Amino acid sequence: MKTLFCLLAAACAVVFPPRACAAPAKQDDVAREFLWQQFRELPADARPRVGVALSGGGAKGFAHVGVLQILSDAGFPVDCLAGTSMGSVVGSMYCAGLPFEKIWEIGGAASFAKVSGDYNAVGMLELVLSQKLFSSEKMESFVNSYMGGKTFDQLKIPFSCSAMDLKTGENIVFREGPVAIAVRASMNIPGLFSPVQYRQRYLVDGGVADFLPVQSARDMGADWVLASVTLGDYSAAKFHSILSYVMQVMDIRGAILAEAAMKKADFVVEPHVSDISFVELNRCPQAGERGVLAMNENIASAEESLIFFSINEIASQYNK
């Protein structure tokens, strides 16, 4: 009887709008679980291509790890992934096939010392007195330490990341070449780090041009896109340093860009990380845990969204 009900639920969804197919909660759960299993059994070339977009946000962006882990546990396919800034760091690790255990370990040991050798008392003094920006070369070495010098075409899942050309204002999307320098450019904070010079361009953090790269995921062929967004509460900011001013500008710019990008996504999850500042890398594990909570609360809704988007493909299995 359950199978019969679920088949009827699938047929109902094809004929009527989703909201018209009201059913008791338990029956909804049974139908969703059945239809989700049917979706998962579809060959990759017989279902919509699923993309994930990961926003910037500094330390807040480590919440994406928790989001991806819950998606993985639920059997959510990820056919392509686009990331910006911290989203590019997390996304590159995931697309390279690093185990979640290793990614959490990396987040637990995160510090600015691994991003730049200049982030110390002497470096800060030089930044203030001689206006000498930090170098982010160590970030590239750090990425290579877990990436093993991979290029984009060597990743297990198609991946792209965004940076901005400081001279033209263009959003530069990396989809080929070495991954490490692309990720370095994508999270190269303007006003703190020197621009990354690459292929005759001067590149800075992609968060100022494409904070939430939903369109990049679409350009990679995604039909349905889930966006993970980690925004800060810039209204509560306190200005006590040059860095705090820079981060405030980044947060405001990110919020403006995210508002438009979220409208282009099919499903949005927003982990509650607004109290974690851009530079609090010691709180990356906490951000990750909040990503787990947020995606866990929304996984059933995300499944339903993808099921309804794919209902014709699911129903076609019974027309053969």
XYZ file of N, CA, C and O in Angstrom, residues 54-55 64 81-93 146 159-162 182-184 186-187:
104
model
N 28.997 28.301 -3.089
C 29.446 28.611 -1.728
C 29.934 30.053 -1.666
O 30.831 30.440 -2.408
N 29.369 30.816 -0.760
C 29.702 32.237 -0.644
C 31.042 32.470 0.024
O 31.663 31.555 0.580
N 30.283 26.117 5.346
C 30.012 25.341 4.134
C 30.422 23.870 4.294
O 29.835 22.993 3.655
N 30.580 22.614 -8.613
C 30.603 23.493 -7.443
C 31.358 24.770 -7.785
O 32.426 24.718 -8.401
N 30.793 25.898 -7.382
C 31.441 27.199 -7.560
C 31.607 27.850 -6.191
O 30.663 27.851 -5.390
N 32.792 28.382 -5.917
C 33.045 29.001 -4.623
C 33.757 30.327 -4.746
O 34.457 30.583 -5.722
N 33.568 31.163 -3.735
C 34.250 32.459 -3.670
C 34.901 32.604 -2.304
O 34.301 32.250 -1.286
N 36.127 33.104 -2.280
C 36.858 33.376 -1.046
C 36.915 32.110 -0.181
O 37.407 31.090 -0.633
N 36.415 32.133 1.052
C 36.450 30.920 1.863
C 35.662 29.798 1.205
O 35.993 28.610 1.347
N 34.635 30.152 0.443
C 33.891 29.141 -0.305
C 34.759 28.431 -1.314
O 34.547 27.259 -1.636
N 35.771 29.129 -1.831
C 36.685 28.493 -2.789
C 37.645 27.552 -2.068
O 38.035 26.520 -2.614
N 38.036 27.899 -0.848
C 38.927 27.037 -0.069
C 38.211 25.729 0.265
O 38.703 24.632 -0.006
N 37.016 25.862 0.839
C 36.224 24.677 1.199
C 35.872 23.877 -0.052
O 35.990 22.648 -0.083
N 35.431 24.590 -1.099
C 35.031 23.918 -2.328
C 36.166 23.155 -2.986
O 35.978 22.045 -3.493
N 37.367 23.726 -2.971
C 38.506 23.048 -3.594
C 38.855 21.764 -2.854
O 39.181 20.745 -3.475
N 38.765 21.794 -1.532
C 39.053 20.591 -0.748
C 38.028 19.505 -1.035
O 38.364 18.324 -1.207
N 47.479 20.411 0.598
C 46.415 19.406 0.569
C 45.942 19.108 -0.853
O 45.285 18.092 -1.104
N 34.929 22.247 -10.723
C 35.010 23.322 -9.723
C 35.420 24.628 -10.396
O 36.191 24.631 -11.347
N 34.883 25.723 -9.887
C 35.333 27.047 -10.328
C 35.403 27.962 -9.121
O 34.725 27.731 -8.105
N 36.236 28.992 -9.205
C 36.285 29.990 -8.135
C 36.505 31.369 -8.745
O 37.004 31.502 -9.865
N 36.097 32.391 -7.992
C 36.072 33.756 -8.513
C 37.062 34.673 -7.808
O 37.280 34.574 -6.600
N 44.608 30.006 -7.953
C 43.248 30.495 -8.153
C 42.547 30.686 -6.812
O 41.876 31.704 -6.583
N 42.702 29.716 -5.911
C 42.103 29.818 -4.581
C 42.749 30.962 -3.802
O 42.072 31.719 -3.102
N 44.063 31.090 -3.931
C 44.766 32.198 -3.268
C 44.196 33.540 -3.721
O 43.916 34.416 -2.895
N 41.271 34.100 -4.995
C 39.869 34.213 -4.630
C 39.661 34.720 -3.214
O 38.635 35.329 -2.920
N 40.637 34.477 -2.319
C 40.477 34.959 -0.938
C 41.590 35.945 -0.551
O 41.971 36.071 0.602
